[in-house]
C-alpha positions as a Markdown table, in Angstrom:
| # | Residue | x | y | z |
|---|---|---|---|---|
| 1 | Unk | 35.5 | -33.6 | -40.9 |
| 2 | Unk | 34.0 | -34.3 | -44.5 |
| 3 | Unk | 33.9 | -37.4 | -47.0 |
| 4 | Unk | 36.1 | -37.6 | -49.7 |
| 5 | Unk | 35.4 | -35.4 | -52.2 |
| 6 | Unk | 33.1 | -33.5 | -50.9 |
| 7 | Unk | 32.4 | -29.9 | -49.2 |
| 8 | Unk | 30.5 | -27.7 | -47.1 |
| 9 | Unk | 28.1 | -25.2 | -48.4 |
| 10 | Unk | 27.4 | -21.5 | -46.4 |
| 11 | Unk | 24.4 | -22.6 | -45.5 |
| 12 | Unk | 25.7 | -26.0 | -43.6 |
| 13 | Unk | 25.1 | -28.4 | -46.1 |
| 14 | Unk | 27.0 | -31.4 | -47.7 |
| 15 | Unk | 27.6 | -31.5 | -51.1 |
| 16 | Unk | 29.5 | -33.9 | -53.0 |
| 17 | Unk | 32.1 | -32.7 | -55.8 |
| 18 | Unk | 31.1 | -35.2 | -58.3 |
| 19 | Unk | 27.2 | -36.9 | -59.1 |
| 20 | Unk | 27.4 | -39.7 | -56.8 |
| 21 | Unk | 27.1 | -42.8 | -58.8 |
| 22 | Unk | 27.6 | -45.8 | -56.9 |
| 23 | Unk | 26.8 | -46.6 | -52.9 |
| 24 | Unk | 29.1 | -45.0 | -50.2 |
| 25 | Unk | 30.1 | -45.1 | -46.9 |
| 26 | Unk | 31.0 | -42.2 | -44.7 |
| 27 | Unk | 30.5 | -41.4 | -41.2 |
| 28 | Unk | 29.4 | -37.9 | -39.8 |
| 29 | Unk | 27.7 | -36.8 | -36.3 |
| 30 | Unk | 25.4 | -34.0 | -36.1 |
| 31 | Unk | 25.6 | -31.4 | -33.0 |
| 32 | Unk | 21.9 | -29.8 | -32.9 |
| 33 | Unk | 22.7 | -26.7 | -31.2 |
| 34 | Unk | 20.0 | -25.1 | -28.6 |
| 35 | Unk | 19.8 | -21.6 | -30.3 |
| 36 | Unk | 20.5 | -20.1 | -33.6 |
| 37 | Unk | 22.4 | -17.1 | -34.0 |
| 38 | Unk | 20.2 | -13.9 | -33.0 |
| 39 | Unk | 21.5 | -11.8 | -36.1 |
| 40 | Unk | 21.7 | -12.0 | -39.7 |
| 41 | Unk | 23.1 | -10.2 | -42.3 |
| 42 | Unk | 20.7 | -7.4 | -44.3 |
| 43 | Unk | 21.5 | -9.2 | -47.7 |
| 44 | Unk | 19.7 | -12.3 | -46.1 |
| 45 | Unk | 16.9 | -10.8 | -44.6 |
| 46 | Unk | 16.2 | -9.4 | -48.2 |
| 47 | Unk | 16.4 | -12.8 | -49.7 |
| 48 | Unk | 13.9 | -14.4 | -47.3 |
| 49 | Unk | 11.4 | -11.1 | -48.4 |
| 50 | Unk | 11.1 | -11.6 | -52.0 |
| 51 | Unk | 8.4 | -12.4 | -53.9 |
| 52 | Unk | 7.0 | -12.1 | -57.4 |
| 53 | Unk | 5.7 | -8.6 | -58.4 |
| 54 | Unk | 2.5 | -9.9 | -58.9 |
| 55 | Unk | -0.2 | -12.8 | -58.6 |
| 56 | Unk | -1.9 | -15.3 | -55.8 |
| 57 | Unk | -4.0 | -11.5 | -54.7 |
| 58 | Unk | -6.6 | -12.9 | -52.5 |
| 59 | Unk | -3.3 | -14.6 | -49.9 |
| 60 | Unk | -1.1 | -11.0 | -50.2 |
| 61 | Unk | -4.5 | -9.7 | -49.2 |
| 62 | Unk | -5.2 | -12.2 | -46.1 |
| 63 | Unk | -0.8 | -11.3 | -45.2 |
| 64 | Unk | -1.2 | -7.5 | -45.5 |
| 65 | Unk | -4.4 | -8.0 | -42.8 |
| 66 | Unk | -2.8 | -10.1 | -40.6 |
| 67 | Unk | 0.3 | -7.3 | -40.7 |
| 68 | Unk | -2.2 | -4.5 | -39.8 |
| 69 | Unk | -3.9 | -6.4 | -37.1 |
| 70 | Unk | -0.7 | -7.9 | -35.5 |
| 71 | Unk | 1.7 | -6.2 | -32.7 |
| 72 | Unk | 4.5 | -7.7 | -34.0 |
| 73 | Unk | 6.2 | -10.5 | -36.0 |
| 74 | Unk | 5.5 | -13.6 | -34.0 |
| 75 | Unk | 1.9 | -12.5 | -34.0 |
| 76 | Unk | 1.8 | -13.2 | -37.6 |
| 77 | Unk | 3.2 | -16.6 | -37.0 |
| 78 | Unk | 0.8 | -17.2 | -34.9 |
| 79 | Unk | -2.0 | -16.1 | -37.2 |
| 80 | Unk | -0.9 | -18.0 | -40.1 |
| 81 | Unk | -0.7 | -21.1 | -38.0 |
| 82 | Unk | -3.7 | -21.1 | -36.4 |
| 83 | Unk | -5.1 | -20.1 | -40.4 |
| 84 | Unk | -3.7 | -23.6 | -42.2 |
| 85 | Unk | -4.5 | -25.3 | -38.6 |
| 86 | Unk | -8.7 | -24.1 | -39.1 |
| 87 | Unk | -8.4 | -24.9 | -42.8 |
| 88 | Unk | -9.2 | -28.4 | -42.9 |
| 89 | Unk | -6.1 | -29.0 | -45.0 |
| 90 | Unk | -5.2 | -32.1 | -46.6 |
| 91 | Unk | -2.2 | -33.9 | -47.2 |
| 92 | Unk | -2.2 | -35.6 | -50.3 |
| 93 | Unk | 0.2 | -37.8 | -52.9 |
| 94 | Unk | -1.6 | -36.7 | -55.8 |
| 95 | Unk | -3.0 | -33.5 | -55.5 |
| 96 | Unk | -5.3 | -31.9 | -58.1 |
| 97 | Unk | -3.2 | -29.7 | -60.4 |
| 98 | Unk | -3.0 | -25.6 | -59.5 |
| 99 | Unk | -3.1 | -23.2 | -62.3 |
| 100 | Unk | -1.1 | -19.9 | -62.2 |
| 101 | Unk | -1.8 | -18.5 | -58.7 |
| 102 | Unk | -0.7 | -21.4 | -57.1 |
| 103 | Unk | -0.6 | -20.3 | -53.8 |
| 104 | Unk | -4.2 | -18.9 | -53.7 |
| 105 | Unk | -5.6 | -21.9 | -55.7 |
| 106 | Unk | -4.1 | -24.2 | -52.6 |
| 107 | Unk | -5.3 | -21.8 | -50.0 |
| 108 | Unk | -8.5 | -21.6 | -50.8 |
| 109 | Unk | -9.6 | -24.0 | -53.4 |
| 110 | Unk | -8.2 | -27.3 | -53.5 |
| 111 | Unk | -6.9 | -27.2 | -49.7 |
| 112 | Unk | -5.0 | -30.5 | -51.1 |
| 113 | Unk | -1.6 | -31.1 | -50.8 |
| 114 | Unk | 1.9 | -32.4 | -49.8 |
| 115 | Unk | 4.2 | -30.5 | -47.3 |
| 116 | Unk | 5.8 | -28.6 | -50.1 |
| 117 | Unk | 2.5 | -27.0 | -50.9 |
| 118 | Unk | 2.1 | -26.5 | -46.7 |
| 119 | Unk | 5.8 | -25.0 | -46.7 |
| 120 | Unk | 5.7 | -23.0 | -49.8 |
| 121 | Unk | 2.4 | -21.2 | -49.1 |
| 122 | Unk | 3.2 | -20.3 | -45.7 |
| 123 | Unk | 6.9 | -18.8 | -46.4 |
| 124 | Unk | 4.7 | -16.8 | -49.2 |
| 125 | Unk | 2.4 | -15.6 | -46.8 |
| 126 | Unk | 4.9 | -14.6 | -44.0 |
| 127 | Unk | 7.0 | -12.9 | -46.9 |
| 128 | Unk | 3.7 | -11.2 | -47.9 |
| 129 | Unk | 3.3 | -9.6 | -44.6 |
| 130 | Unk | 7.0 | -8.7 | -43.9 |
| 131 | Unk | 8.1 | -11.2 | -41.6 |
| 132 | Unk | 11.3 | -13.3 | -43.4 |
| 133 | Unk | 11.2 | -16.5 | -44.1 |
| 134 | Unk | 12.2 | -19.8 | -45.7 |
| 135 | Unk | 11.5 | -22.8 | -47.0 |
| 136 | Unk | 13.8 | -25.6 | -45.5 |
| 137 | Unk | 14.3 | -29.3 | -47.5 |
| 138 | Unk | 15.2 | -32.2 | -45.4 |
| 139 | Unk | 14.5 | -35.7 | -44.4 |
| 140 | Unk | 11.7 | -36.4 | -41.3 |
| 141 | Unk | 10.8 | -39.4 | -39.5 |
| 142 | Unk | 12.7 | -42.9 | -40.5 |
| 143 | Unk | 12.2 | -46.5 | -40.1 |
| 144 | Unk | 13.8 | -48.8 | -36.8 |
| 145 | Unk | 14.4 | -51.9 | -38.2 |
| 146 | Unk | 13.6 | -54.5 | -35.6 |
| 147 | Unk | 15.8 | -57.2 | -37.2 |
| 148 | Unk | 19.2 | -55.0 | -36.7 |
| 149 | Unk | 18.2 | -51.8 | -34.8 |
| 150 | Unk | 19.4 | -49.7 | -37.8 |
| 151 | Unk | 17.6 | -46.3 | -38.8 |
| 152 | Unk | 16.8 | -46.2 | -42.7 |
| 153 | Unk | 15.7 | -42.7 | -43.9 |
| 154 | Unk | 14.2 | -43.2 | -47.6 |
| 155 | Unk | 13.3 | -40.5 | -50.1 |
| 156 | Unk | 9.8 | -41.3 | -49.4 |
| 157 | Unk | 10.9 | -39.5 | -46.0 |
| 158 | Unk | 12.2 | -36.2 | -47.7 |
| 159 | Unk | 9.9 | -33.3 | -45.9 |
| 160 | Unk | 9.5 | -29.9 | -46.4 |
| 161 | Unk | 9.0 | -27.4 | -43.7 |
| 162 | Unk | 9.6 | -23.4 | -42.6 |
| 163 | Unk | 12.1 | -21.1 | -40.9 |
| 164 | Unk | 10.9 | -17.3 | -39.8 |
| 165 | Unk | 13.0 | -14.9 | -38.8 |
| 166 | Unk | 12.8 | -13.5 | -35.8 |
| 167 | Unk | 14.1 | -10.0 | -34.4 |
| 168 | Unk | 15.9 | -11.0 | -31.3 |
| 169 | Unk | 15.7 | -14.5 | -31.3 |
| 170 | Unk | 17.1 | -15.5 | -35.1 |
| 171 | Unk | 15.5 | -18.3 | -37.1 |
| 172 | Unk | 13.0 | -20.3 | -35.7 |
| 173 | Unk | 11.8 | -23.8 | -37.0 |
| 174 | Unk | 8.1 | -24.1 | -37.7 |
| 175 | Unk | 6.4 | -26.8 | -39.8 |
| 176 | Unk | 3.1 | -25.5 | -41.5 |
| 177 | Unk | 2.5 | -29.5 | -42.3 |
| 178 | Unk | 2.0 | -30.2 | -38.9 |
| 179 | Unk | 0.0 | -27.5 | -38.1 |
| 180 | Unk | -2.4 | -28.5 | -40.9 |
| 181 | Unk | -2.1 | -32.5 | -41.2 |
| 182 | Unk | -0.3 | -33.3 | -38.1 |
| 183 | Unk | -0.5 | -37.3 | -39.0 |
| 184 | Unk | 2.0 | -37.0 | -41.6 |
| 185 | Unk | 4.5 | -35.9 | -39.0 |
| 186 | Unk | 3.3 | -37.8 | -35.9 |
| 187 | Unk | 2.4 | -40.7 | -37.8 |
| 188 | Unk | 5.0 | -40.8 | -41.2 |
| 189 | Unk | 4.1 | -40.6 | -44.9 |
| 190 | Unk | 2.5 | -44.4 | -44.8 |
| 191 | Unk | -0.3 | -43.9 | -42.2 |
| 192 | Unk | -0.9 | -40.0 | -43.2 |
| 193 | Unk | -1.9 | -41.3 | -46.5 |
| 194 | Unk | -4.3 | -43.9 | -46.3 |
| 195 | Unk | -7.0 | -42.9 | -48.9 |
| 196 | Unk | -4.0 | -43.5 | -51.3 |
| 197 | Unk | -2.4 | -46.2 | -50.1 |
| 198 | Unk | -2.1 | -47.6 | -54.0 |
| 199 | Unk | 0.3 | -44.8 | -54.7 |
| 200 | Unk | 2.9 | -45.9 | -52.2 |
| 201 | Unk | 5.4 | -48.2 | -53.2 |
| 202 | Unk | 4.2 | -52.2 | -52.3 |
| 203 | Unk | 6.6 | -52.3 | -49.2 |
| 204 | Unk | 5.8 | -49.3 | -48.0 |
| 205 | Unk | 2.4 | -50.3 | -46.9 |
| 206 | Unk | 1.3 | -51.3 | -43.4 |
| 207 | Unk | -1.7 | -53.6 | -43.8 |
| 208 | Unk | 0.8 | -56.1 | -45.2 |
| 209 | Unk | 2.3 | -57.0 | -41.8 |
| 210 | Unk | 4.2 | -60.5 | -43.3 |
| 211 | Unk | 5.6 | -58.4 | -45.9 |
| 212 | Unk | 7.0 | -55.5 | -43.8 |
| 213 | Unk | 8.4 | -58.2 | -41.6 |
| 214 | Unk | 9.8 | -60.1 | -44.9 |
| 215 | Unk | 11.6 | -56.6 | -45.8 |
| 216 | Unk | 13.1 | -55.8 | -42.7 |
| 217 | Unk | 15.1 | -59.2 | -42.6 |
| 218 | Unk | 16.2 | -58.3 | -45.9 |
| 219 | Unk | 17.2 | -54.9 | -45.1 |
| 220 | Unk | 19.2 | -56.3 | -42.5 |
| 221 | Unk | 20.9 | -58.6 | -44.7 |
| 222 | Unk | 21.6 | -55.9 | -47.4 |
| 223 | Unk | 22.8 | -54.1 | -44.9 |
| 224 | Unk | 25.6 | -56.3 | -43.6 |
| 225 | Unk | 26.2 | -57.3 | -47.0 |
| 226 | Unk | 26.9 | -53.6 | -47.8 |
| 227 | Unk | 29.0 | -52.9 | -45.2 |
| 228 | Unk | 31.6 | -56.2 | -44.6 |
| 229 | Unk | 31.4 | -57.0 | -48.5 |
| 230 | Unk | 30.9 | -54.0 | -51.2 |
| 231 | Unk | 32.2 | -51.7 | -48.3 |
| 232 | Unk | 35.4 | -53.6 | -47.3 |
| 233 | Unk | 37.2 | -50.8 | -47.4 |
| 234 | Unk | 41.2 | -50.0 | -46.0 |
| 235 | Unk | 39.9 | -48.6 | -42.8 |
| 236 | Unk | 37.0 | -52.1 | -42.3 |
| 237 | Unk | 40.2 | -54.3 | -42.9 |
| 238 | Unk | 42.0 | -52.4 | -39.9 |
| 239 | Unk | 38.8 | -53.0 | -38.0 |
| 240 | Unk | 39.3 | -56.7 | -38.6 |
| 241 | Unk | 42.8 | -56.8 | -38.1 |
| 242 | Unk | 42.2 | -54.8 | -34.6 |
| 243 | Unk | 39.6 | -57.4 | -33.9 |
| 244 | Unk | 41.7 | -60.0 | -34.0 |
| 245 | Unk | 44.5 | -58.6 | -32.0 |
| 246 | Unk | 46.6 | -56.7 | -34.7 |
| 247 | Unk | 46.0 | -53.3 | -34.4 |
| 248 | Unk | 49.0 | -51.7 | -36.0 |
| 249 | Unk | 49.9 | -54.1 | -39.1 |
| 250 | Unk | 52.3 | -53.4 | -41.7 |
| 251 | Unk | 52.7 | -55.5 | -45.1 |
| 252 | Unk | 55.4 | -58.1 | -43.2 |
| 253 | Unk | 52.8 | -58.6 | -40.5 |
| 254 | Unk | 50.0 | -58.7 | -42.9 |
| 255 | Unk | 51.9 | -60.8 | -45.3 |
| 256 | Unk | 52.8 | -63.1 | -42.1 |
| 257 | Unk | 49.5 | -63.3 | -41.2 |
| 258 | Unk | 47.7 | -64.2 | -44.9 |
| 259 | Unk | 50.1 | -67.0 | -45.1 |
| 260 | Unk | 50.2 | -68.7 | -41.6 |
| 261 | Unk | 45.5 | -68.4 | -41.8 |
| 262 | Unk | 46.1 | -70.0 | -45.3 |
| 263 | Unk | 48.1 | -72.6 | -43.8 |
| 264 | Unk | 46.0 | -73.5 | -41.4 |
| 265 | Unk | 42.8 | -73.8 | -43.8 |
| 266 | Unk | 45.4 | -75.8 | -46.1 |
| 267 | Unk | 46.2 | -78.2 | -43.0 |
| 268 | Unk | 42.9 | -78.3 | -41.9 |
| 269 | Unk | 41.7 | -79.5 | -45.4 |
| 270 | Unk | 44.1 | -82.2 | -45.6 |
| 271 | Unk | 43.3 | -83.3 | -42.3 |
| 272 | Unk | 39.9 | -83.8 | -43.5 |
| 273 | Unk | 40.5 | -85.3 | -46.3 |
| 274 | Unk | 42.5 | -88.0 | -45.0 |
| 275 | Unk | 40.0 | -88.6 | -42.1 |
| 276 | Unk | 37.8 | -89.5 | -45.3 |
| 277 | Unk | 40.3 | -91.6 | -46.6 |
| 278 | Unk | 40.9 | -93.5 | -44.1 |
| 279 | Unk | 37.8 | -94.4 | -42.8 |
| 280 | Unk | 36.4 | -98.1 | -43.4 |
| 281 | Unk | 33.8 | -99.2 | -45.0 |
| 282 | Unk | 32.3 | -101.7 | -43.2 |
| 283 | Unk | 30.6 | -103.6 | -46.4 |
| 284 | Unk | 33.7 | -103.5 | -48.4 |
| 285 | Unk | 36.1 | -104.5 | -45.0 |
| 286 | Unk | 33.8 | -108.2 | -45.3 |
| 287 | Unk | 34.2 | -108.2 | -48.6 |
| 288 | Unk | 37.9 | -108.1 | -48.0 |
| 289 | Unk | 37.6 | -110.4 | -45.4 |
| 290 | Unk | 35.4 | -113.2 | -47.3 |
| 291 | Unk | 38.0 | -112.9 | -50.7 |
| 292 | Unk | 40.7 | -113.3 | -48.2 |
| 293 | Unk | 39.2 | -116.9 | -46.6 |
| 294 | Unk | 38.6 | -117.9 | -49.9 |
| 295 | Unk | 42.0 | -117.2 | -51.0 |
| 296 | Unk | 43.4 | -119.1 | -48.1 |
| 297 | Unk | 41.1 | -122.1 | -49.6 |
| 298 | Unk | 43.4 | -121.8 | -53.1 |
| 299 | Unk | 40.2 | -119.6 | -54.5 |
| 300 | Unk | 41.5 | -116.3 | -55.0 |
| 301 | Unk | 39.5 | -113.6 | -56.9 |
| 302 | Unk | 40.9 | -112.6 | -60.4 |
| 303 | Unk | 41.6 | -109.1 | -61.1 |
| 304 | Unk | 39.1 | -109.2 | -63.6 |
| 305 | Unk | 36.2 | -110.9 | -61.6 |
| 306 | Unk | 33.6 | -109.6 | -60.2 |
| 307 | Unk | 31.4 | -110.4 | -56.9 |
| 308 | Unk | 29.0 | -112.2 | -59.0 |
| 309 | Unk | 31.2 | -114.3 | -61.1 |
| 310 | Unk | 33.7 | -114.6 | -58.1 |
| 311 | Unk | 31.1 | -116.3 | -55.9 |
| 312 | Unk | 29.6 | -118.2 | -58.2 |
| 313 | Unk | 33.1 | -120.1 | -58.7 |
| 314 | Unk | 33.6 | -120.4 | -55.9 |
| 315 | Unk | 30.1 | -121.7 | -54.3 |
| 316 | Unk | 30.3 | -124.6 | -57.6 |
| 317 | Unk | 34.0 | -125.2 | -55.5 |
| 318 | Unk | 32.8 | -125.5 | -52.4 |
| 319 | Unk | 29.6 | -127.2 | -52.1 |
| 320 | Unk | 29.1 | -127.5 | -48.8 |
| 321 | Unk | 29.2 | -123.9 | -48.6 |
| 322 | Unk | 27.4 | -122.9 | -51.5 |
| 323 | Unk | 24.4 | -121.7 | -49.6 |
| 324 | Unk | 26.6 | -119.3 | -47.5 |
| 325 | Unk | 28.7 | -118.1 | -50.0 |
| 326 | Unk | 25.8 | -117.2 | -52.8 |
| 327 | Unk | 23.7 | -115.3 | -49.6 |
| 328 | Unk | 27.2 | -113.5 | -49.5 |
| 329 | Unk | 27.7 | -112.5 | -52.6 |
| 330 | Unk | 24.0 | -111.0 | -53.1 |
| 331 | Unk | 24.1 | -109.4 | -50.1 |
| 332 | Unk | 27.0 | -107.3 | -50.5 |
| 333 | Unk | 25.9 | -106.9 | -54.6 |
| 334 | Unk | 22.8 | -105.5 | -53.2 |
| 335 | Unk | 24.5 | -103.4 | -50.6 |
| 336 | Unk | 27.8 | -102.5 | -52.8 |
| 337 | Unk | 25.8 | -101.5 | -55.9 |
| 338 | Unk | 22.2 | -101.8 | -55.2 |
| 339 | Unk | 19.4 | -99.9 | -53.4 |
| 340 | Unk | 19.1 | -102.1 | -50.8 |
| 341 | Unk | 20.9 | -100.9 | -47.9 |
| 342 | Unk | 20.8 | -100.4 | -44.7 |
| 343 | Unk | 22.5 | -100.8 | -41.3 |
| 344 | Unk | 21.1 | -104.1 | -40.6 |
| 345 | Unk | 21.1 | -106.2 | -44.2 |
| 346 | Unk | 25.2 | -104.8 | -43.8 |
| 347 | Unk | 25.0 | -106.2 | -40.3 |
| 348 | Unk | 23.9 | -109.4 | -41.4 |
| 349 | Unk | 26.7 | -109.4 | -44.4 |
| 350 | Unk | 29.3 | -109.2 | -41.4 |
| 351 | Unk | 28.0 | -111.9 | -39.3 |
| 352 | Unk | 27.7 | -114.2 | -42.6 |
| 353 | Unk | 31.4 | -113.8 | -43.4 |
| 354 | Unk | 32.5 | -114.3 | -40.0 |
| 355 | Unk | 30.4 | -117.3 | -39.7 |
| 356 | Unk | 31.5 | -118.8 | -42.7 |
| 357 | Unk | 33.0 | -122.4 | -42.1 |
| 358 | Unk | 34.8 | -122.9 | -45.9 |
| 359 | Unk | 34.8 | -127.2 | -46.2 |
């Protein structure tokens, strides 16, 4: 099956029908199957034969050699293999420039490259000595993210390698990179390149083992954050809905379901809420409780009053008690309003009010 708007190309791949824009989701699995097919179609085996009518002489010179000396097609695979692997290629981010015979000045003069250069100079030379071939673009390699297991495949990953064709056996897979700089392949882009470690992007490099770790955590984040947020999708909310033990919902039992979760968060809320309101506050509570022994004294506190004013009336009241009362009313001023708290000065504001002996 395909994405959404997208189709299959004759030679297997996926396009999209419109420039994709914006992140996507879509799911596919790959069958990599044993053997391709032994045949191909003349108009095919032409294509994979062309080349330019002229130019890059010294490598149709080495092909047409190889051709003569060589019992067969494979042979010449062989030969141009073992050619790149004796060349002491190698593979390069920033390669000197190659003037018009670009094939020859790689071959022979700059022997500095990246795997396009590998790819496209072998295809020319097995097209130069009659054998078909290709180049192939795809991805090789990956990074395993240790945070969330997932596989991230980056451009930086894109490769480029070979197919020849071969009478009796169809098209066979071979990577003139590896062949040549077999690091970039065993090892990936970041370790194959070293003596240019400036030109790879700043996360990309492995000396900085903090900061690989730092961007695989965010990786997984963005990850999650990708898929149950920007990619909540029809088909994630059935997920959830199945996860929760409603598999087959329609609007009633959706609807049913938004209202009786809001209800409970509502509930819940409240619940809270009046938990918060009802809880007592032990410094205020012996506030409460000293106004309230004052009052039955015939000194009640005025609406108006406050704790200083209130206790200073009543300590010029009650003499004998003025001591008590004024260490009352500072404490809980201090505590009520002040920066001095603490469990034990409001400790000691309780035991003063229950104390208190108003004569």
């Amino acid at each position: 099956s395909l994405p959404d708007h997208a189709r299959f190309t004759s030679d297997g791949r996926v396009l999209a029908s419109q420039p994709v824009r914006a992140r996507i989701r879509y799911q596919l699995e790959s069958v990599v199957v044993p053997a391709t097919r032994a045949e191909e179609t003349p108009s095919q085996l032409r294509r994979a034969l062309r080349l330019p009518g002229s130019g890059n002489s010294r490598s149709r010179a080495l092909a047409e050699e190889w051709r003569k000396s060589s019992p067969d097609d494979i042979s010449v695979v062989d030969k141009g293999l073992a050619f790149l692997g004796a060349g002491r290629y190698i593979y390069s981010l920033e390669p000197p420039p190659l003037e018009d015979n670009s094939v020859d000045g790689f071959l022979f003069e700059t022997r500095e490259g990246f795997c396009e250069h590998f790819s496209s100079a072998f295809v020319f030379l097995m097209r130069a000595a009659g054998v078909p071939a290709r180049v192939v673009l795809g991805y090789q390699g990956g990074d395993v993210n240790p945070v969330d297991r997932i596989v991230t495949v980056r451009q930086s990953d894109a490769h480029a390698w070979a197919e020849v064709f071969i009478r009796g056996r169809g098209w066979v897979r071979i990577d003139p990179t590896a062949a040549s700089a077999p690091r970039r392949v065993d090892d990936g882009l970041a370790r194959s390149v070293q003596q240019h470690a400036d030109a790879l992007p700043y996360l990309m490099r492995t000396d900085l083992a903090w900061l690989r770790g730092l961007r695989y955590r965010w990786e997984a984040v963005s990850y999650q954050w990708n898929v149950w947020v920007l990619g909540y999708n029809p088909d994630r909310q059935r997920d959830l809905l199945s996860f929760v033990g409603i598999p087959d919902a329609d609007w009633r039992a959706l609807t049913a379901t938004l209202f009786t979760v809001l209800g409970l968060i509502t509930a819940a809320l409240l619940a809270w809420s009046l938990r918060g309101l009802a809880r007592s506050d032990p410094v205020q509570a012996a506030w409460r409780a000293f106004c309230r022994k004052l009052a039955a004294r015939g000194l009640e506190r005025a609406p108006h009053e406050g704790p200083r004013d209130f206790s200073t009336r009543a300590a010029r009241a009650l003499p004998a008690s003025r001591r008590a009362i004024l260490r009352i009313g500072a404490l809980y001023i201090g505590l009520r309003y002040g920066r001095r708290g603490g469990a034990e000065r409001a400790a000691e504001l309780r035991r003063l009010v229950r104390e208190l002996r108003l004569t």
